[in-house]
Amino acid sequence: MPAEEGAYKKSGEPKKYDPDFKGPIQNRGCTDIICCIFFIVAIVGYIAVGILAWTHGDPRKVIYPTDSMGQYCGQGNLEKKPLLFYFNMMKCASPMVLLEFQCPTPQVCVEKCPNRTMTLVKAFSNSFDWKEYKQFCREEPGLKSVPQILQEKLCPAYLISSKPFLQRCFPSLGKKGEVITVGDQETFNDGEKTRDAKDLVAGMKNATIVMEGRQVAMKIFEDYTKSWYWILVCLLIAVVLSLIFIVLLRYLAGIMVWVMILLVIAVIAYGIAHCSVKYVNMKDSAGSNITLQQLGFQPDFSVYLHIRQTWLAFIIILAILELIIILLLIFLRNRIRVAVELIKEASRAIGYVMSSLFYPIFTFFLLTIVIAYWGVTAVFLSTSSEPVYKVFNETECSYARETCIPENYSLSAMKTACPRSECLFAFYGGETPYHKYLIVLQFYNVFLFFWCANFVTALGQMTLAGAFASYYWALKKPDHIPAFPLCASLGRSLRYHTGSLAFGSLILAIVQIIRVLLEYIDHKLKGAENKFAKFLLCCLKCCFWCLEKFIKFINRNAYIMVAIYGKNFCRSASDAFMLLMRNVIRVVVLDKVTDFILFLGKLLIVGLVGIFAFFFFSGQTDAFKGAAPSLHYYWVPILTVLVGSYLIAHGFFSVYAMCVDTLFLCFCEDLERNDGSTARPYYMTASLHDILMKDADAARTPASHDETIQLTEPDKNN
């Protein structure tokens, strides 16, 4: 016995028989009260940050173009003027445009873009032309002469035939052979001299680069507005498929597991075959043999599907995934049979607590609120700055890019020193204490997002653990199962253990925010040449990734112990870890194999819905060509459906995963508390006991694992 006692000391003392223990403790007290208070204070602060952001923020700043006075085109008094017009597009050719994100030329909101080319001098002498020309002036010129108008920059010196693009007026450039034209003319008059149409290209290019990010974002937003209905249909299909699989697992667990495994292999095999056909058929297509490196980054991902190398990459990735799954199935075939028995027992538990299948909807609803609050607050914080005006000049000026006030700029010393300068809207910022600490508020927003999201997830885990523990520790099932076990568990979790949930969530949130900071630092160091710094950063990222996974594992089992015994977080985490260490072989060969099978189930649902979404949105099937919406990037709804389908499948299968983990931990406790005798009967079913004990014995040889056997099943005579 000395060897056994020494082994137990390493992993803690096993649980002793307690005749009064009947499952989750009813008479319990509040745990981790200090952390509960901190969490409530943090939530109140989070609400205050949201109110502050909503008071100062204005999302229109990232949606609508802004004129030289900081007014939004298409909004308020300018509702009928949705387009932005540049007085002199060639000024946008300055390299400073890419730094200041603003062209050094007056800009006004207009109702429509000019449809012909003319100069101010020509239009001023013709009443009909002047009436049209005045639409593009900053203010009514009145009786001022042409030199006065140009000196005060009230109107552009010339108009160029333009077309709206990204809510801005860009010259309508074309080609006659190799010659660039504007409005079918090779030259235009800018009020001072005749210029070539090609002189406009540089300005348009810079202005386009500045707006490229917004262009992609607006196109993605437009795609969502066109496809949101069909995205919801696809996600509904994912919900239906998940429910069907869960219900079938309830009654046909053994058959469904093997059917699920075979279907996953078949879906991946189909993906390999489809990609191979595409790869072969594109052999003689023009331009299909260029490499991904030569193509570079393209915002329209559909361009990559016209390259053979893309399909080759898909083939390699899917083939490796298929090979890994097949090899795992070969080596784990015996363990899978045992895992099936564990899933059957979980199915019986879920059958008695059917309401648990719908609990993920409640968790998803709470997470949606958390994500929406974080997203809206982030947008309002990022747009809560004030318009900043700066001096823009065509030539060098001592006041260039200095802050100015547009109302009295014409009488200021800056205007006197730089006669050809303009006080134009530059960007949004501010010098108040609120604006100085915006980055701190954004950091607080991200941190509270992680904390709240982890809290909601933890609440779901503890609630489900309490309900399934009530099932396991009922000696006569279902007679001894308490009424409404899920609601009772939810009530206990919120009433007594909000502090423990907040404590575990806080630890995880701290690690996650550190990972975010490391990613930010990594992004900043991308151009650095210090290889040691890169190596150190890579090691830190890897370590914190592993730490996050470990904390999630500890938290999950700690919540199970809190749900059962009602102890504080640290004590529960310690008890759970020691219990798992005393049953480490079972943890590796059973619990993780079950997780792998459930992961295959998620993969199958994502694969089936993803294949349907691909053929529907890409329009590559004649059956869907009439129904599919016309999109800029069809990968936008497809990726949304894939991510959404995985989250939905994960939500439903997480019920099974939590049930398996709870039953497994209860099983380990049951072995230590009881011996199967009449006085101390096992609470597990006979079939579960037989299959788990048989597998545990087969997993080791007596010669090399004597001590581990003693750790797994204590001497029944003790």
XYZ file of C-alpha atoms in Angstrom:
718
model
C 0.000 0.000 0.000
C 2.880 2.537 0.417
C 3.260 2.882 -3.365
C -0.473 3.528 -3.712
C -0.509 6.120 -0.929
C 2.490 7.913 -2.442
C 0.822 7.970 -5.833
C -2.370 9.437 -4.400
C -0.454 12.234 -2.660
C 0.864 13.363 -6.030
C -2.652 13.807 -7.424
C -4.614 14.569 -4.273
C -6.765 12.405 -2.049
C -9.605 10.476 -3.724
C -13.200 11.162 -2.740
C -14.570 9.124 0.152
C -17.964 7.551 0.483
C -20.660 9.971 1.676
C -24.104 8.442 2.297
C -25.733 11.925 2.216
C -24.339 12.877 -1.206
C -27.159 12.739 -3.793
C -25.769 14.892 -6.577
C -25.589 18.714 -6.890
C -25.613 20.285 -3.415
C -28.815 22.237 -2.745
C -27.762 24.095 0.396
C -24.882 26.237 -0.863
C -23.591 29.758 -0.402
C -22.325 32.524 -2.682
C -18.784 32.028 -4.031
C -16.083 34.492 -5.144
C -18.096 37.500 -3.987
C -15.249 39.996 -4.534
C -14.936 39.047 -8.189
C -18.718 39.285 -8.533
C -18.578 42.880 -7.264
C -15.722 43.720 -9.654
C -17.693 42.235 -12.549
C -20.798 44.284 -11.745
C -18.710 47.474 -11.469
C -17.027 46.648 -14.803
C -20.422 46.145 -16.471
C -21.647 49.500 -15.132
C -18.451 51.104 -16.493
C -19.020 49.347 -19.817
C -22.524 50.810 -20.051
C -21.097 54.258 -19.229
C -18.513 53.899 -22.032
C -21.301 52.917 -24.426
C -23.415 55.947 -23.473
C -20.370 58.222 -23.836
C -19.591 56.761 -27.266
C -23.193 57.005 -28.464
C -23.318 60.637 -27.314
C -20.188 61.694 -29.247
C -20.073 59.182 -32.109
C -21.504 59.466 -35.604
C -21.259 56.392 -37.895
C -21.974 58.575 -40.930
C -18.297 59.548 -40.895
C -17.309 56.131 -42.234
C -20.214 55.791 -44.676
C -20.701 59.105 -46.464
C -18.173 61.355 -48.272
C -17.383 64.686 -46.622
C -17.002 68.078 -48.302
C -14.424 70.756 -47.460
C -16.566 71.995 -44.575
C -16.907 68.546 -42.966
C -20.543 68.146 -44.059
C -21.905 64.752 -45.110
C -23.018 64.432 -48.715
C -26.519 63.008 -48.954
C -27.401 63.835 -45.330
C -29.331 66.622 -43.605
C -29.427 69.823 -45.662
C -27.425 68.060 -48.370
C -29.832 65.132 -48.664
C -30.370 65.835 -52.377
C -26.621 66.149 -53.000
C -25.162 62.652 -52.449
C -22.043 63.008 -54.654
C -18.682 64.642 -53.908
C -17.092 66.835 -56.578
C -13.372 67.832 -56.650
C -12.564 71.322 -57.988
C -9.239 70.179 -59.460
C -8.719 66.426 -59.677
C -5.062 66.883 -60.710
C -4.255 68.206 -57.217
C -5.011 64.679 -55.965
C -1.821 63.550 -57.735
C 0.227 64.907 -54.809
C 1.944 62.170 -52.735
C 0.623 63.899 -49.599
C -2.846 62.640 -50.526
C -1.809 59.155 -49.429
C -0.593 60.539 -46.079
C -3.319 63.073 -45.318
C -6.188 61.124 -46.944
C -7.416 64.395 -48.452
C -6.912 66.136 -51.809
C -5.593 69.740 -51.477
C -8.479 71.163 -53.503
C -11.960 72.415 -52.529
C -14.666 69.745 -52.530
C -18.428 70.243 -52.643
C -21.480 67.988 -52.472
C -23.454 67.973 -55.727
C -26.681 66.472 -56.980
C -25.117 65.036 -60.136
C -21.739 64.921 -61.818
C -20.975 67.277 -64.744
C -21.884 65.689 -68.079
C -19.707 67.887 -70.290
C -16.391 69.719 -70.267
C -16.278 73.533 -70.059
C -14.289 76.359 -68.475
C -15.495 79.004 -66.035
C -14.707 81.813 -68.527
C -16.777 80.171 -71.253
C -19.688 79.325 -68.965
C -19.754 82.832 -67.393
C -20.482 84.416 -70.780
C -23.455 82.136 -71.474
C -26.479 82.347 -69.151
C -27.623 78.791 -69.923
C -24.158 77.297 -69.267
C -23.660 79.499 -66.187
C -26.889 78.235 -64.619
C -25.600 74.666 -64.892
C -22.052 75.629 -63.892
C -23.155 77.314 -60.622
C -24.323 73.926 -59.263
C -20.653 73.050 -58.668
C -19.708 76.220 -56.765
C -19.073 76.346 -53.014
C -21.444 79.304 -52.653
C -23.430 81.676 -54.824
C -20.889 83.938 -56.656
C -23.386 86.804 -56.964
C -22.114 89.659 -59.134
C -18.431 88.889 -58.635
C -16.176 88.790 -61.671
C -14.357 85.711 -62.949
C -10.965 86.763 -61.434
C -12.635 87.327 -58.038
C -14.381 83.955 -58.215
C -11.114 82.189 -59.012
C -9.153 84.120 -56.372
C -11.644 83.226 -53.636
C -12.018 79.709 -55.089
C -15.784 79.916 -55.037
C -16.140 77.890 -58.237
C -13.913 75.432 -60.108
C -11.849 76.842 -62.976
C -13.218 74.143 -65.269
C -15.599 71.210 -65.375
C -14.784 67.805 -66.829
C -17.311 65.243 -68.016
C -17.491 62.830 -65.077
C -19.244 59.740 -63.788
C -20.154 58.826 -60.183
C -17.913 56.218 -58.553
C -17.897 55.465 -54.801
C -20.219 58.475 -54.362
C -17.590 60.713 -55.972
C -17.331 62.352 -59.384
C -14.404 60.981 -61.384
C -13.503 62.072 -64.942
C -14.951 59.830 -67.658
C -11.662 58.642 -69.102
C -11.596 56.488 -72.214
C -9.218 55.437 -74.977
C -8.811 56.069 -78.673
C -6.295 53.447 -79.595
C -3.446 54.108 -77.158
C -4.463 57.729 -76.404
C -6.374 58.520 -73.192
C -9.430 60.710 -73.673
C -11.894 62.564 -71.456
C -15.411 63.084 -72.806
C -14.200 61.832 -76.236
C -11.536 64.584 -76.291
C -7.787 64.058 -76.020
C -7.283 67.460 -74.310
C -9.188 69.809 -72.015
C -8.850 73.400 -70.841
C -8.305 73.960 -67.093
C -8.946 77.701 -67.310
C -5.270 78.527 -67.719
C -3.994 76.297 -70.486
C -4.811 73.227 -72.542
C -3.851 69.932 -70.919
C -3.732 66.306 -72.001
C -6.399 63.969 -70.641
C -3.660 61.670 -69.337
C -2.755 64.370 -66.751
C -5.871 63.341 -64.802
C -4.774 59.726 -64.373
C -2.351 60.304 -61.470
C -4.919 62.274 -59.465
C -7.627 59.676 -60.033
C -5.222 56.903 -59.074
C -4.328 58.484 -55.723
C -7.930 59.326 -54.925
C -8.895 55.757 -55.790
C -6.178 54.305 -53.534
C -7.437 56.422 -50.637
C -10.969 55.105 -51.167
C -10.079 51.492 -52.021
C -10.642 50.192 -48.498
C -13.980 51.976 -48.280
C -14.894 50.651 -51.733
C -14.380 47.027 -50.664
C -16.260 47.614 -47.407
C -19.216 49.212 -49.186
C -19.344 46.409 -51.757
C -19.317 43.816 -48.989
C -22.094 45.724 -47.218
C -24.074 45.852 -50.476
C -23.595 42.102 -50.928
C -24.995 41.525 -47.450
C -28.051 43.652 -48.224
C -28.706 41.541 -51.338
C -27.973 38.123 -49.858
C -29.006 38.358 -46.184
C -32.256 36.480 -46.837
C -30.476 33.549 -48.485
C -27.789 33.550 -45.795
C -30.547 33.124 -43.195
C -32.025 30.285 -45.286
C -28.647 28.506 -45.336
C -28.211 29.005 -41.591
C -31.734 27.661 -41.050
C -30.710 24.579 -43.032
C -27.716 24.231 -40.687
C -30.067 24.432 -37.677
C -32.360 21.763 -39.153
C -29.433 19.467 -39.988
C -27.990 19.902 -36.497
C -31.322 19.078 -34.874
C -31.760 16.021 -37.104
C -28.308 14.723 -36.178
C -28.875 15.373 -32.474
C -32.257 13.612 -32.498
C -30.868 10.661 -34.461
C -27.943 10.442 -32.040
C -30.492 10.213 -29.238
C -32.050 7.033 -30.672
C -29.389 5.629 -33.052
C -26.101 6.730 -31.488
C -24.029 3.732 -32.632
C -25.239 3.776 -36.233
C -25.176 7.575 -36.536
C -21.571 7.888 -35.367
C -20.307 5.536 -38.074
C -22.622 7.081 -40.693
C -21.305 10.498 -39.671
C -17.695 9.361 -40.018
C -18.312 7.839 -43.459
C -20.177 10.947 -44.656
C -17.306 13.207 -43.559
C -14.883 11.067 -45.569
C -17.286 11.119 -48.539
C -17.785 14.915 -48.428
C -14.027 15.573 -48.334
C -13.506 13.019 -51.123
C -16.113 14.841 -53.214
C -14.280 18.106 -52.567
C -11.022 16.557 -53.798
C -12.756 15.216 -56.914
C -14.444 18.550 -57.689
C -11.184 20.490 -57.290
C -9.351 17.931 -59.451
C -11.906 18.319 -62.263
C -11.548 22.104 -62.088
C -7.763 21.819 -62.112
C -7.750 19.576 -65.203
C -10.384 21.566 -67.125
C -8.444 24.821 -66.701
C -5.297 23.371 -68.260
C -5.693 25.225 -71.563
C -7.492 28.322 -70.229
C -5.787 31.645 -70.953
C -4.050 33.152 -67.912
C -4.813 30.198 -65.654
C -1.169 29.175 -65.261
C 0.051 32.310 -63.472
C 1.057 31.807 -59.843
C -0.630 33.231 -56.758
C 2.536 35.196 -56.016
C 2.384 36.842 -59.426
C -1.280 37.717 -58.983
C -0.836 39.235 -55.512
C -3.709 40.297 -53.296
C -7.048 40.920 -54.989
C -10.129 42.140 -53.073
C -12.314 40.117 -55.436
C -11.507 36.574 -54.304
C -13.331 35.067 -57.288
C -10.281 36.033 -59.395
C -8.293 33.320 -57.615
C -10.752 30.660 -58.790
C -9.596 31.232 -62.370
C -6.053 30.106 -61.503
C -5.005 26.453 -61.540
C -2.671 26.891 -58.590
C -5.635 27.795 -56.350
C -7.399 24.511 -57.117
C -4.129 22.621 -56.654
C -3.817 24.163 -53.184
C -7.387 23.082 -52.396
C -6.603 19.533 -53.544
C -3.481 19.325 -51.347
C -5.251 20.746 -48.255
C -8.269 18.435 -48.600
C -6.076 15.404 -49.337
C -3.979 16.015 -46.209
C -7.160 16.461 -44.139
C -8.619 13.242 -45.569
C -5.415 11.316 -44.858
C -5.238 12.590 -41.257
C -8.851 11.595 -40.569
C -8.429 8.121 -42.084
C -5.234 7.462 -40.116
C -6.867 8.607 -36.880
C -9.833 6.354 -37.528
C -7.546 3.379 -38.137
C -5.551 3.883 -34.955
C -8.556 4.835 -32.823
C -11.049 2.257 -34.106
C -11.249 0.449 -30.735
C -11.462 3.699 -28.805
C -14.239 4.896 -31.095
C -16.371 1.903 -30.105
C -15.933 2.884 -26.463
C -16.655 6.531 -27.257
C -19.878 5.420 -28.935
C -20.984 3.883 -25.629
C -20.212 7.158 -23.873
C -22.246 9.039 -26.489
C -25.115 6.560 -25.984
C -25.086 7.318 -22.263
C -25.016 11.044 -23.074
C -27.997 10.487 -25.390
C -29.942 8.903 -22.557
C -29.104 11.849 -20.294
C -30.191 14.349 -22.939
C -33.354 12.307 -23.454
C -34.312 12.961 -19.809
C -33.260 16.638 -20.052
C -34.593 17.449 -23.539
C -34.724 21.174 -22.798
C -30.906 21.144 -22.856
C -31.013 20.838 -26.672
C -32.525 24.317 -26.895
C -30.258 25.955 -24.317
C -27.655 26.892 -27.007
C -30.300 29.216 -28.482
C -30.328 31.143 -25.191
C -26.508 31.234 -25.170
C -26.467 32.360 -28.811
C -28.981 35.119 -27.992
C -26.816 36.417 -25.128
C -23.658 36.246 -27.264
C -25.439 38.153 -30.033
C -26.227 40.944 -27.555
C -22.600 41.014 -26.352
C -21.180 41.076 -29.896
C -23.690 43.688 -31.085
C -22.974 45.936 -28.081
C -19.220 45.643 -28.634
C -19.502 46.303 -32.386
C -21.812 49.307 -32.063
C -19.715 50.795 -29.259
C -16.513 50.286 -31.278
C -18.021 52.058 -34.313
C -19.311 54.978 -32.244
C -15.987 55.309 -30.407
C -14.038 55.339 -33.668
C -16.360 58.020 -35.092
C -16.657 60.206 -31.989
C -13.876 62.581 -32.999
C -14.392 66.138 -34.291
C -13.590 67.536 -37.751
C -10.051 68.895 -38.006
C -9.208 71.490 -40.670
C -5.709 71.994 -42.031
C -3.895 74.295 -44.451
C -3.417 72.801 -47.918
C -1.238 74.587 -50.452
C -0.161 73.817 -53.990
C 3.445 74.822 -53.253
C 5.698 74.859 -50.196
C 4.278 76.934 -47.358
C 5.407 77.486 -43.773
C 1.874 76.862 -42.535
C 1.281 73.765 -44.660
C -0.789 71.120 -42.808
C -1.194 73.431 -39.808
C -4.561 73.378 -38.018
C -6.869 76.211 -39.081
C -10.417 77.567 -38.655
C -12.339 77.756 -41.951
C -14.772 80.517 -40.896
C -12.157 83.320 -40.611
C -9.306 81.799 -42.615
C -9.481 84.365 -45.428
C -8.506 87.128 -42.939
C -5.861 85.137 -41.063
C -2.064 85.482 -41.136
C -1.849 82.023 -42.677
C -3.777 83.177 -45.748
C -1.603 86.293 -45.989
C 1.623 84.250 -45.853
C 0.278 81.629 -48.256
C -2.149 83.386 -50.651
C -2.858 80.230 -52.680
C -3.559 78.054 -49.639
C -6.931 76.676 -48.528
C -8.327 75.710 -45.101
C -9.913 72.336 -45.833
C -11.377 69.510 -43.831
C -8.551 66.968 -43.242
C -9.728 64.237 -40.896
C -11.548 63.540 -37.662
C -9.697 63.935 -34.368
C -9.702 66.216 -31.344
C -7.645 67.639 -28.491
C -10.096 67.243 -25.586
C -9.362 64.742 -22.753
C -12.090 62.515 -24.175
C -10.378 62.328 -27.557
C -6.949 61.786 -25.982
C -8.189 58.697 -24.126
C -10.180 57.201 -26.994
C -7.594 54.421 -27.399
C -8.023 53.537 -23.698
C -11.793 53.365 -24.134
C -11.378 51.144 -27.194
C -9.094 48.836 -25.202
C -11.653 48.716 -22.378
C -14.355 47.906 -24.940
C -12.358 44.963 -26.319
C -11.432 43.655 -22.860
C -15.025 43.769 -21.584
C -16.142 42.069 -24.788
C -13.861 39.112 -24.040
C -14.902 39.063 -20.388
C -18.652 39.164 -21.123
C -18.442 36.635 -23.969
C -16.488 34.223 -21.771
C -18.984 34.789 -18.948
C -21.934 33.856 -21.197
C -20.118 30.727 -22.392
C -19.214 29.797 -18.803
C -22.821 30.277 -17.694
C -23.932 27.806 -20.365
C -21.310 25.266 -19.338
C -22.177 25.448 -15.622
C -25.921 25.294 -16.294
C -25.651 22.210 -18.506
C -23.180 20.576 -16.086
C -25.592 21.007 -13.180
C -28.488 19.542 -15.166
C -26.553 16.476 -16.365
C -25.016 15.924 -12.931
C -28.569 15.782 -11.556
C -29.246 12.976 -14.037
C -26.081 11.022 -13.221
C -26.418 11.151 -9.434
C -30.031 9.965 -9.519
C -29.873 6.361 -8.279
C -33.202 5.439 -9.867
C -33.546 7.094 -13.243
C -35.800 8.922 -14.010
C -37.672 8.765 -10.686
C -34.940 10.511 -8.671
C -34.180 13.179 -11.287
C -35.384 16.543 -9.901
C -38.085 18.489 -11.750
C -36.853 21.051 -14.288
C -33.142 20.282 -13.741
C -31.993 22.802 -16.376
C -33.905 25.757 -14.913
C -32.840 24.773 -11.385
C -29.198 24.627 -12.478
C -29.444 28.026 -14.224
C -30.948 29.535 -11.072
C -28.188 28.113 -8.850
C -25.480 29.350 -11.229
C -26.756 32.928 -11.317
C -27.776 33.140 -7.667
C -24.722 31.610 -6.025
C -21.892 31.431 -8.548
C -21.862 34.627 -10.620
C -18.556 35.457 -8.906
C -17.003 32.102 -9.835
C -18.187 32.489 -13.436
C -16.728 36.016 -13.544
C -13.445 34.822 -11.988
C -12.850 32.080 -14.555
C -13.947 34.364 -17.392
C -11.613 37.128 -16.186
C -8.555 34.845 -16.207
C -9.371 33.728 -19.745
C -10.075 37.305 -20.903
C -6.679 38.498 -19.621
C -4.889 35.807 -21.625
C -6.971 36.617 -24.725
C -6.280 40.350 -24.516
C -2.550 39.598 -24.197
C -2.815 37.509 -27.369
C -4.505 40.443 -29.122
C -1.670 42.761 -28.029
C 0.915 40.268 -29.289
C -0.852 40.125 -32.660
C -0.834 43.935 -32.765
C 2.900 44.055 -31.975
C 3.536 41.379 -34.593
C 1.680 43.477 -37.166
C 3.801 46.516 -36.286
C 7.058 44.534 -36.523
C 6.346 43.020 -39.934
C 8.810 45.349 -41.606
C 11.456 44.954 -38.905
C 14.712 43.131 -39.587
C 15.355 41.956 -36.020
C 15.034 38.186 -36.335
C 15.491 37.598 -32.607
C 12.525 39.877 -31.832
C 10.411 37.996 -34.382
C 11.457 34.646 -32.925
C 10.716 35.794 -29.377
C 7.320 37.129 -30.437
C 6.513 33.872 -32.209
C 7.392 31.886 -29.063
C 5.232 34.172 -26.911
C 2.281 33.797 -29.269
C 2.646 30.025 -29.217
C 2.931 29.907 -25.405
C -0.114 32.083 -24.824
C -2.110 30.060 -27.349
C -1.304 26.899 -25.394
C -2.047 28.711 -22.127
C -5.464 29.778 -23.412
C -6.330 26.193 -24.400
C -5.200 24.904 -20.987
C -7.210 27.545 -19.104
C -10.314 26.709 -21.148
C -9.864 23.039 -20.234
C -9.401 23.824 -16.526
C -12.303 26.305 -16.485
C -14.662 23.834 -18.133
C -14.008 21.134 -15.536
C -13.956 23.666 -12.700
C -17.458 24.809 -13.638
C -18.637 21.182 -13.492
C -17.286 20.845 -9.941
C -18.815 24.204 -8.924
C -22.178 23.070 -10.319
C -22.000 19.852 -8.273
C -20.423 20.909 -4.959
C -20.950 24.693 -4.852
C -17.337 25.486 -3.861
C -15.362 28.523 -5.026
C -13.592 28.600 -8.367
C -10.021 27.922 -7.216
C -11.010 24.998 -4.979
C -13.181 23.516 -7.738
C -10.450 23.920 -10.349
C -7.955 22.186 -8.057
C -10.358 19.322 -7.293
C -11.200 18.830 -10.961
C -7.565 18.853 -12.037
C -6.523 16.344 -9.368
C -9.452 14.082 -10.238
C -8.469 14.130 -13.905
C -4.831 13.444 -13.064
C -5.910 10.382 -11.076
C -7.715 9.226 -14.241
C -5.365 10.629 -16.852
C -5.479 7.546 -19.125
C -9.250 7.663 -19.379
C -9.089 11.395 -20.131
C -6.776 10.834 -23.093
C -8.288 7.686 -24.615
C -11.985 8.348 -24.022
C -12.870 11.982 -23.478
C -10.705 13.314 -26.293
C -11.802 10.604 -28.739
C -15.404 11.598 -28.062
C -14.493 15.227 -28.763
C -12.949 14.111 -32.072
C -16.151 12.308 -33.102
C -18.281 15.324 -32.242
C -15.873 17.524 -34.209
C -16.427 15.299 -37.245
C -20.145 15.909 -36.808
C -19.592 19.677 -36.911
C -17.337 19.252 -39.934
C -20.023 17.267 -41.737
C -22.728 19.893 -41.203
C -20.396 22.714 -42.268
C -19.348 20.714 -45.336
C -22.909 19.942 -46.458
C -24.172 23.490 -45.975
C -20.966 24.943 -47.459
C -21.284 22.878 -50.655
C -24.885 24.004 -51.060
C -23.924 27.669 -50.438
C -21.045 27.484 -52.930
C -23.173 26.180 -55.796
C -26.012 28.579 -54.950
C -24.118 31.869 -54.603
C -21.456 31.190 -57.251
C -24.124 30.506 -59.882
C -22.212 27.521 -61.228
C -25.366 25.382 -61.225
C -28.164 26.084 -63.708
C -30.815 25.208 -61.121
C -29.895 28.249 -58.967
C -29.013 30.837 -61.615
C -32.420 32.508 -61.539
C -32.722 32.608 -57.740
C -29.148 33.548 -56.774
C -28.598 37.309 -56.205
C -26.075 39.252 -58.285
C -23.094 39.943 -56.020
C -19.736 41.721 -56.181
C -18.003 39.027 -54.111
C -19.911 35.765 -53.818
C -17.357 34.548 -51.268
C -18.838 37.016 -48.740
C -22.106 35.101 -48.129
C -20.316 31.746 -48.507
C -17.802 32.566 -45.757
C -20.610 33.954 -43.606
C -22.594 30.739 -44.054
C -19.546 28.567 -43.268
C -18.737 30.465 -40.068
C -22.396 30.651 -39.057
C -22.963 26.947 -39.756
C -19.975 25.999 -37.646
C -21.167 28.180 -34.760
C -24.657 26.669 -34.990
C -23.329 23.098 -35.164
C -20.907 23.863 -32.342
C -23.781 25.204 -30.253
C -25.856 22.045 -30.608
C -22.976 19.585 -30.364
C -21.593 21.481 -27.369
C -24.571 20.102 -25.436
C -23.306 16.577 -26.151
C -19.708 17.592 -25.410
C -20.691 19.135 -22.073
C -22.835 16.111 -21.258
C -19.953 13.724 -22.000
C -17.491 15.790 -19.920
C -19.917 15.985 -16.994
C -20.745 12.274 -17.086
C -17.044 11.440 -17.387
C -16.118 13.535 -14.338
C -19.063 12.111 -12.391
C -17.991 8.599 -13.438
C -14.495 9.182 -12.037
C -16.007 10.505 -8.807
C -18.382 7.544 -8.681
C -15.469 5.084 -8.849
C -13.768 6.765 -5.908
C -16.870 7.217 -3.754
C -18.485 3.815 -4.293
C -17.497 0.180 -4.853
C -20.583 -1.304 -6.519
C -21.753 -3.139 -3.407
C -25.307 -3.037 -2.071
C -24.297 -0.530 0.592
C -22.256 1.612 -1.799
C -23.783 1.085 -5.263
C -22.474 2.733 -8.410
C -24.676 5.477 -9.864
C -23.499 4.713 -13.418
C -25.359 2.231 -15.573
C -23.997 -1.294 -15.727
C -23.235 -1.072 -19.446
C -21.235 2.149 -18.983
C -19.282 0.638 -16.080
C -18.450 -2.506 -18.024
C -17.284 -0.769 -21.191
C -15.207 1.904 -19.413
C -13.555 -0.497 -16.992
C -12.844 -3.009 -19.742
C -11.267 -0.319 -21.923
C -9.220 1.077 -19.044
C -7.850 -2.386 -18.304
C -7.058 -3.028 -21.971
C -5.286 0.311 -22.305
C -2.348 -0.774 -20.137
C -0.304 -3.827 -19.281
C -0.054 -5.010 -15.660
C 3.718 -5.098 -15.708
C 4.242 -1.484 -16.626
C 1.192 0.271 -15.201
C 0.588 -1.227 -11.768
C 0.632 2.157 -10.078
C -1.685 3.704 -12.676
C -4.226 0.918 -12.147
C -4.209 1.706 -8.457
C -4.762 5.377 -9.256
C -7.653 4.650 -11.592
C -9.679 2.331 -9.382
C -8.945 2.430 -5.650
C -8.882 -0.737 -3.601
C -12.498 -1.609 -2.890
C -11.582 -2.881 0.574
C -10.528 0.626 1.684
